[in-house]
mmCIF file of C-alpha atoms and ligand atoms in Angstrom:
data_model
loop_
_atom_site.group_PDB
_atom_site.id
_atom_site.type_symbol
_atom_site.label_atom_id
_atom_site.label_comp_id
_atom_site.label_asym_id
_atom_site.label_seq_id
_atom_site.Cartn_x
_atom_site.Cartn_y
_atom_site.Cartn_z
ATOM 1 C CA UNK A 98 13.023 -11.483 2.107
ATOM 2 C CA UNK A 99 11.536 -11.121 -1.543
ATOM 3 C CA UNK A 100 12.584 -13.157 -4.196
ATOM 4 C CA UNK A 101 12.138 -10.656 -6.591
ATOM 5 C CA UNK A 102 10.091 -9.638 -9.440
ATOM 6 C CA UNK A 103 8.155 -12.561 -11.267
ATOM 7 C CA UNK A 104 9.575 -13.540 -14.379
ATOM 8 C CA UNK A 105 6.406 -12.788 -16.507
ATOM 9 C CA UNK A 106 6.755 -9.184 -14.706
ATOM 10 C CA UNK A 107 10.597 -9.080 -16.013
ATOM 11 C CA UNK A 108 9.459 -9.328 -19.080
ATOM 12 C CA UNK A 109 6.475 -7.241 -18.746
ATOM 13 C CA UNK A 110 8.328 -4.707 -17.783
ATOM 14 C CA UNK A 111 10.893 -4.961 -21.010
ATOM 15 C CA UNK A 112 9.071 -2.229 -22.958
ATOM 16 C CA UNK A 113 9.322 0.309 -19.828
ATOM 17 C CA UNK A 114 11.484 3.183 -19.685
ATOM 18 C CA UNK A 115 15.001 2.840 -17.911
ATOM 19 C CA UNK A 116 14.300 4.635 -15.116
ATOM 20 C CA UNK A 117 10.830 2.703 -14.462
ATOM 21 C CA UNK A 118 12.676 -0.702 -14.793
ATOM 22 C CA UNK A 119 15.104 0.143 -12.287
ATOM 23 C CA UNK A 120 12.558 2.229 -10.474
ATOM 24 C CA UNK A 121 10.499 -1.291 -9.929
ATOM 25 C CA UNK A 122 13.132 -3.742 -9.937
ATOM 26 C CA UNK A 123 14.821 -1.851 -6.678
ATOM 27 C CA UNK A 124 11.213 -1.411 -5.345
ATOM 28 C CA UNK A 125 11.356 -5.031 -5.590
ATOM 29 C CA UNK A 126 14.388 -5.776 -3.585
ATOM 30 C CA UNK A 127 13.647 -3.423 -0.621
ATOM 31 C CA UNK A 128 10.322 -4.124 -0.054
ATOM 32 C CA UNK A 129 8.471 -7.786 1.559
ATOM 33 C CA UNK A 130 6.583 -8.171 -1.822
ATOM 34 C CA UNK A 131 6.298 -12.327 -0.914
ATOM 35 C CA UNK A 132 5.213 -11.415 2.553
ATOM 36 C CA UNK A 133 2.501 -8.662 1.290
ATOM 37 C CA UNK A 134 0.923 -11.114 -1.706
ATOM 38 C CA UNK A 135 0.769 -14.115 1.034
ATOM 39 C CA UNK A 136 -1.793 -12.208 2.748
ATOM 40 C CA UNK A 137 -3.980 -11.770 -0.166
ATOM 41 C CA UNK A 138 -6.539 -14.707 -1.089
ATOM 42 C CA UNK A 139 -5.466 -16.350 -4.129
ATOM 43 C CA UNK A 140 -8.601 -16.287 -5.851
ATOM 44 C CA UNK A 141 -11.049 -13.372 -5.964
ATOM 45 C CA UNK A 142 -11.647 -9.514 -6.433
ATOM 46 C CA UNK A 143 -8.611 -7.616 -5.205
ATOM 47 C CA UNK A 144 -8.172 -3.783 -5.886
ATOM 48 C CA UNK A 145 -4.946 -2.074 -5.157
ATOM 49 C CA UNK A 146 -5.562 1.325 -4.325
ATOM 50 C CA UNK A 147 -2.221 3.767 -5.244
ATOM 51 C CA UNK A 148 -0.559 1.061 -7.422
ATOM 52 C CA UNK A 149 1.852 3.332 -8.847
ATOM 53 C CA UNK A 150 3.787 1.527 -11.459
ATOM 54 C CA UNK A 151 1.789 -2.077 -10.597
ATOM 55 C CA UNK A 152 4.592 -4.299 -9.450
ATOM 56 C CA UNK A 153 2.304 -5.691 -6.358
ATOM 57 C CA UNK A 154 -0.541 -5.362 -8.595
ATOM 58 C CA UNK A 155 1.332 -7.416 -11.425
ATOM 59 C CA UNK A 156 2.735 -9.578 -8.926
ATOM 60 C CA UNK A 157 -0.666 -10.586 -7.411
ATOM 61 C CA UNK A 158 -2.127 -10.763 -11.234
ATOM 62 C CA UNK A 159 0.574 -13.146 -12.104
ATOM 63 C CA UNK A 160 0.880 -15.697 -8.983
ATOM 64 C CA UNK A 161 -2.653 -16.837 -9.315
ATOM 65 C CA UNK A 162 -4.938 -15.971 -12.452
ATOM 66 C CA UNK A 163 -8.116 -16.660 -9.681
ATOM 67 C CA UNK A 164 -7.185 -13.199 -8.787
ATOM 68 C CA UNK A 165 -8.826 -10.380 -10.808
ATOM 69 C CA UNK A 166 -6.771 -7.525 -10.145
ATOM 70 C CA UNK A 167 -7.609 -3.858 -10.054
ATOM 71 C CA UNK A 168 -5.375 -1.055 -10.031
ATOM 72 C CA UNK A 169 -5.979 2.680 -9.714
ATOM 73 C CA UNK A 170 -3.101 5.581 -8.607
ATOM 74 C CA UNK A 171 -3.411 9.750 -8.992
ATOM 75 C CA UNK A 172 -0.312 9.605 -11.168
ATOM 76 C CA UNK A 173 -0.960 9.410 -14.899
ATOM 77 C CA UNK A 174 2.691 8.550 -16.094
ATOM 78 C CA UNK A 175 2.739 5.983 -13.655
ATOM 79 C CA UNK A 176 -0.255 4.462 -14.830
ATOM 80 C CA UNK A 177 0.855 4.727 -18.526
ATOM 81 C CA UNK A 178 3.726 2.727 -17.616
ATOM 82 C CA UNK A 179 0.941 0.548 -15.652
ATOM 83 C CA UNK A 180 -1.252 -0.334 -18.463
ATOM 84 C CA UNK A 181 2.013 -2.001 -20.773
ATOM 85 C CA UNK A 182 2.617 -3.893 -17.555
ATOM 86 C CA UNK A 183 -0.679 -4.804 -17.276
ATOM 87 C CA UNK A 184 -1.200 -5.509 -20.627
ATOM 88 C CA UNK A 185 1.727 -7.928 -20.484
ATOM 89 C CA UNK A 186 0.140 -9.658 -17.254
ATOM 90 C CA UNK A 187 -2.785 -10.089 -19.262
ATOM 91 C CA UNK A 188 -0.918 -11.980 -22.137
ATOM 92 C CA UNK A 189 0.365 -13.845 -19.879
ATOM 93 C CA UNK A 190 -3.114 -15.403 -18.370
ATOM 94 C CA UNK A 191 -2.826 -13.334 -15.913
ATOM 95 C CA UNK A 192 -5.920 -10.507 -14.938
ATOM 96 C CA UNK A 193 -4.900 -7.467 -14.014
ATOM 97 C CA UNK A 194 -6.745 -3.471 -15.201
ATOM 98 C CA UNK A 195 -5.522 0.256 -13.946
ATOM 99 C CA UNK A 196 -6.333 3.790 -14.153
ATOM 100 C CA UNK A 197 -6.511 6.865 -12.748
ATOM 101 C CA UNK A 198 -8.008 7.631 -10.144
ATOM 102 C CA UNK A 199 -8.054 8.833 -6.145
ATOM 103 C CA UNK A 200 -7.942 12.753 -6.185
ATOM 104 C CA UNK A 201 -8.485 12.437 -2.543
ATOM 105 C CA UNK A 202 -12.531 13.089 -2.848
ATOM 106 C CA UNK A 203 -13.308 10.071 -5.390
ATOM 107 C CA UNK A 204 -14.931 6.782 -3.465
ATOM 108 C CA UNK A 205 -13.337 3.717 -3.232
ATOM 109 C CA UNK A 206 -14.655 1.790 -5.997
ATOM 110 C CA UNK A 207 -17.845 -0.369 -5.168
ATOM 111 C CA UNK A 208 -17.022 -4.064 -3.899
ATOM 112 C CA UNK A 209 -17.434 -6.783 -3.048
ATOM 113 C CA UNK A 210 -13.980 -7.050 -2.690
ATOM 114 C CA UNK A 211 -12.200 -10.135 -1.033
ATOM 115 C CA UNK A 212 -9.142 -8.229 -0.655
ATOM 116 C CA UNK A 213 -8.039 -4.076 -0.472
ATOM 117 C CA UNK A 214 -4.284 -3.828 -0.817
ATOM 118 C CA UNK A 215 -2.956 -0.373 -0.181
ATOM 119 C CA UNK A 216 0.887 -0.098 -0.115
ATOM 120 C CA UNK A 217 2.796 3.177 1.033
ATOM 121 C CA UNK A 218 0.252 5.345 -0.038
ATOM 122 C CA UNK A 219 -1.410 6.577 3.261
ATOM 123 C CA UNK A 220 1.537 8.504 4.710
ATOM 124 C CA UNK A 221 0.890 10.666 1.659
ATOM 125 C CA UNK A 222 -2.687 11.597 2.959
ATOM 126 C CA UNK A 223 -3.680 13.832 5.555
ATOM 127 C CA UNK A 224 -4.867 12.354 8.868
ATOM 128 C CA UNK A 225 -8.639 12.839 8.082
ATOM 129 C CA UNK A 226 -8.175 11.428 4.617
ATOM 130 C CA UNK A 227 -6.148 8.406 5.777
ATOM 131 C CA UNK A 228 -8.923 7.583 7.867
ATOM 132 C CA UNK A 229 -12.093 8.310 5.400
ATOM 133 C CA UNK A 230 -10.096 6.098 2.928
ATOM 134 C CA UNK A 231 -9.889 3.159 5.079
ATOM 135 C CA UNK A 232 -13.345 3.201 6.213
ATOM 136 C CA UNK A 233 -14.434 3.531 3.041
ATOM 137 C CA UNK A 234 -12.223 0.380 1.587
ATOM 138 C CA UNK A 235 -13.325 -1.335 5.453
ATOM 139 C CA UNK A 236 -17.311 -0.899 4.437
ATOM 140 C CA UNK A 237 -16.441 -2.330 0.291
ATOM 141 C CA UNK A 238 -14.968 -5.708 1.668
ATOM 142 C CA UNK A 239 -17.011 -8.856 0.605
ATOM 143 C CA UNK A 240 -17.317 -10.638 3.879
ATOM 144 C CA UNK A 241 -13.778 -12.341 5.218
ATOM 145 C CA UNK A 242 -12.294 -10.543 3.394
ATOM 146 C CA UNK A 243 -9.152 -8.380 3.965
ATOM 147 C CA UNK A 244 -7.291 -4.772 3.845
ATOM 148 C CA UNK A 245 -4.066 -5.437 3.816
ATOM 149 C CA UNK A 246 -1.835 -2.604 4.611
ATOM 150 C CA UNK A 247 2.310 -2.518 4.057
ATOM 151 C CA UNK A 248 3.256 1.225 6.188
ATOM 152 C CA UNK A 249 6.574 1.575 7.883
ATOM 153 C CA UNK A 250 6.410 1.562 11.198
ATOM 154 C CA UNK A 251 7.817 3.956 13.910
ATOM 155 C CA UNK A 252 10.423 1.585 14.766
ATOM 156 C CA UNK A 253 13.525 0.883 15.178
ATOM 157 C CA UNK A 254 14.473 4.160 15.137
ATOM 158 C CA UNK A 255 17.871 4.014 12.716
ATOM 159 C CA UNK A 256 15.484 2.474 10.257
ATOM 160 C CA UNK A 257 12.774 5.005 10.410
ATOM 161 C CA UNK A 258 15.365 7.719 10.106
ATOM 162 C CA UNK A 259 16.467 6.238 6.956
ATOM 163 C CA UNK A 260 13.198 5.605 5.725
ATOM 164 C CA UNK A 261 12.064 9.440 6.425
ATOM 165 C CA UNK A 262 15.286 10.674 4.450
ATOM 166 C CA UNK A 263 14.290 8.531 1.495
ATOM 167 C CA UNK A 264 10.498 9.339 1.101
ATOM 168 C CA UNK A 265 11.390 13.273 1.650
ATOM 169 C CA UNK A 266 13.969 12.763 -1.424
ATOM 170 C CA UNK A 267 11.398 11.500 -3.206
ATOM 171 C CA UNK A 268 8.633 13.847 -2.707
ATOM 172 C CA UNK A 269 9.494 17.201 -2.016
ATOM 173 C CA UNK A 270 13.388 16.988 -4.408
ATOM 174 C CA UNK A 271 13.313 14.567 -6.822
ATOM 175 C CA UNK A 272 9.189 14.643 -7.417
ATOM 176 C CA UNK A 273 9.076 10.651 -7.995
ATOM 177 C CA UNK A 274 6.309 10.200 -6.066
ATOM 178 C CA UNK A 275 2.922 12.276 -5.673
ATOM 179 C CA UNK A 276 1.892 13.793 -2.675
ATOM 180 C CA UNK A 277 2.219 16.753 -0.805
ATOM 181 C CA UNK A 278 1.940 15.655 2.839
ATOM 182 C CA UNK A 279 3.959 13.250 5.028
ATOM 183 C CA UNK A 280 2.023 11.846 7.609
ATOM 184 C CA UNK A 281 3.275 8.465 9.189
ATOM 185 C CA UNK A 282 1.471 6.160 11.923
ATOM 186 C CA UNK A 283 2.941 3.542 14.135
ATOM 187 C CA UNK A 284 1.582 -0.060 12.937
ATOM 188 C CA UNK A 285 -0.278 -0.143 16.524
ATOM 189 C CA UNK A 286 -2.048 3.335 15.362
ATOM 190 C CA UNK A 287 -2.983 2.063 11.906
ATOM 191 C CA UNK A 288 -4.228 -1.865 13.295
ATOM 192 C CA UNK A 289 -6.449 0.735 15.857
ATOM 193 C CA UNK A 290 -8.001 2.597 12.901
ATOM 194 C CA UNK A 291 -8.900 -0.909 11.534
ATOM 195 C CA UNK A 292 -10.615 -2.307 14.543
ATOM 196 C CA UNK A 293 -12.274 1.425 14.776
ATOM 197 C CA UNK A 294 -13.564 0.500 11.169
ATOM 198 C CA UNK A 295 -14.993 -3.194 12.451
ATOM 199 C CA UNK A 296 -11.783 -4.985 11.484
ATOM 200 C CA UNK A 297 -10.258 -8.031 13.177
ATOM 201 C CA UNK A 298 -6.637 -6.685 12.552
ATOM 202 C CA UNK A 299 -3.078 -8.449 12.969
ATOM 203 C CA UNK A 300 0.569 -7.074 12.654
ATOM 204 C CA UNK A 301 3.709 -8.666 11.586
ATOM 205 C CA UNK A 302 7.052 -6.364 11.715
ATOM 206 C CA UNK A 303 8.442 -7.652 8.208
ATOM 207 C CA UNK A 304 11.861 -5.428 8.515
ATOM 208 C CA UNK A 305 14.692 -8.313 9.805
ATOM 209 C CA UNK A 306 16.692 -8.127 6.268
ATOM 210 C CA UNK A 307 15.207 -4.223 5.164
ATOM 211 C CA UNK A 308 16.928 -0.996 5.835
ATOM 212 C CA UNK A 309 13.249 0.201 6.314
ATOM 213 C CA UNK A 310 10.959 -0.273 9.396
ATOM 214 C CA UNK A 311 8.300 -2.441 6.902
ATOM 215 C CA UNK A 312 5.257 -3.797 8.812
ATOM 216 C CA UNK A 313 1.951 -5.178 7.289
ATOM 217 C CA UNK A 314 -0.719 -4.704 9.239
ATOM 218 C CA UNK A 315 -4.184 -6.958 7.848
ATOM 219 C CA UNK A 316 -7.811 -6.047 8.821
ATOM 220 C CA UNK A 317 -10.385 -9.007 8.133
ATOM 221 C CA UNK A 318 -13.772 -8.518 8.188
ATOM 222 C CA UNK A 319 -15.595 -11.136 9.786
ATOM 223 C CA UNK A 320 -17.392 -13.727 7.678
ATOM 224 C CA UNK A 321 -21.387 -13.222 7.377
HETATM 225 C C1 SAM B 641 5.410 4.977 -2.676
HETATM 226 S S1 SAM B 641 4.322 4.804 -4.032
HETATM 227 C C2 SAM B 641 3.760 3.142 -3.828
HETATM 228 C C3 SAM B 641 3.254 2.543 -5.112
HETATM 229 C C4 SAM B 641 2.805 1.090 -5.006
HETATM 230 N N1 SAM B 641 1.720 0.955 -4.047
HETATM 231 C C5 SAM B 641 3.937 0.171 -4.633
HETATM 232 O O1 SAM B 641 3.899 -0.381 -3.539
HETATM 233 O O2 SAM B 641 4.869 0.001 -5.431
HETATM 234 C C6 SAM B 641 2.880 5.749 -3.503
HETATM 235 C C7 SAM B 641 1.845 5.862 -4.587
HETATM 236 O O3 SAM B 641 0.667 6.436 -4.038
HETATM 237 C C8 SAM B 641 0.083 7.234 -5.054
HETATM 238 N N2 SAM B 641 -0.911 8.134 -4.445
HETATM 239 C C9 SAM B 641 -0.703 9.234 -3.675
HETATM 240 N N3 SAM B 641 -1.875 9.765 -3.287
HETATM 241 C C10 SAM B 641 -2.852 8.987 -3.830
HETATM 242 C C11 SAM B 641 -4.275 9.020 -3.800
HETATM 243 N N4 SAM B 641 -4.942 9.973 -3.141
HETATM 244 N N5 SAM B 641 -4.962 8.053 -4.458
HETATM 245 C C12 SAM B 641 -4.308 7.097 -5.143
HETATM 246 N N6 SAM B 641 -2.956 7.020 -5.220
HETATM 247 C C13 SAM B 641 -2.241 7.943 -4.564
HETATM 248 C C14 SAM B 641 1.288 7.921 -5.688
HETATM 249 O O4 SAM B 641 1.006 8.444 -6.960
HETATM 250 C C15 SAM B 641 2.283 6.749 -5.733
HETATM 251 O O5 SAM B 641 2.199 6.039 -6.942
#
């Protein structure tokens, strides 16, 4: 289960809104932030494609300053909020950047990069965008490096009903999150759209202690 938020990120985050605080620090609770960053090398170029308010972005930034962190989401308030964190990280020794960006047409930004983290953001994308995107992020990777992906899976079903409930709240009533569709894959369906992009891909089901059906699944492109 996740520790939690990084102290530097606590008080990174002091300057936030409310809402955003609490917004983050639950995100932080309910989600395998310990398990996700494990995956990513702990030096390097990592980009974080939909990074919404930056917590894995920060989080990455602030475990290991070898990582030069790169954050971009479609939401401009969440990126405002972004930037102070980021700012923070970077006071901190840590190196971390965002903007906007990703209107669904824009490239992934040119690599090398040793590792693409994308985090509940392709469910939001229609099929045929879900799969442009990860080819696209697949092709930017320096080589051995990875795309890790955190997706809920379809699986156990009690959790993925709860799960649904939640990201429909959030969408379509309360608006907290951008993004018109809601498209979900099983984990087997998103490690196949790896290996379809030249991938060596692995799962882990990261849900034991989560209401949701979390699952990470990592693509590695092989080493030159
Ligand atoms: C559920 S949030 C996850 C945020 C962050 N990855 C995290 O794990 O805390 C989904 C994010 O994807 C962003 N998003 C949706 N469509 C996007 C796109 N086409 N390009 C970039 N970001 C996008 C949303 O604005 C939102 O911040």
């Amino acid at each position: 289960m996740s520790v939690g938020l990084h102290p530097e990120l606590v008080q990174a985050m002091a300057g936030l809104p409310r809402g955003v605080r609490w917004h983050m620090a639950g995100r932080a609770r309910s989600f395998p932030l310990d398990a996700l960053c494990a995956e990513v090398p702990a030096a390097g170029r990592v980009l974080e494609i939909g990074c919404g308010h930056a917590l894995v972005a920060a989080s990455l930034a602030l475990q290991s300053p070898g990582r030069h962190v790169v954050g971009y989401d479609i939401d401009a308030d969440k990126i405002r909020s972004a930037e102070q964190v980021a700012a923070a990280v970077t006071a901190a020794g840590g190196n971390l950047a965002v903007s906007v960006g990703g209107d669904g047409g824009s490239p992934v930004p040119a690599g090398p990069w040793d590792a693409v983290v994308i985090a509940d953001v392709l469910y939001l994308l229609a099929p045929a965008d879900q799969e442009t995107l990860l080819s696209a992020a697949a092709a930017e990777l320096a080589p051995g490096g990875v795309l890790v992906l955190k997706e809920l899976d379809d699986h156990p079903a009690p959790k993925v009903a709860f799960a649904r409930a939640e990201e429909v709240l959030a969408t379509r009533v309360l608006r907290i999150t951008a993004g018109s569709h809601l498209h979900w894959r099983s984990a087997d369906d998103w490690a196949a759209v790896l290996e379809q992009a030249g991938l060596k891909v692995s799962v882990r089901r990261v849900h034991r202690r989560y209401p949701y059906p979390h699952a990470l699944i990592v693509g590695r492109r092989p080493p030159a």
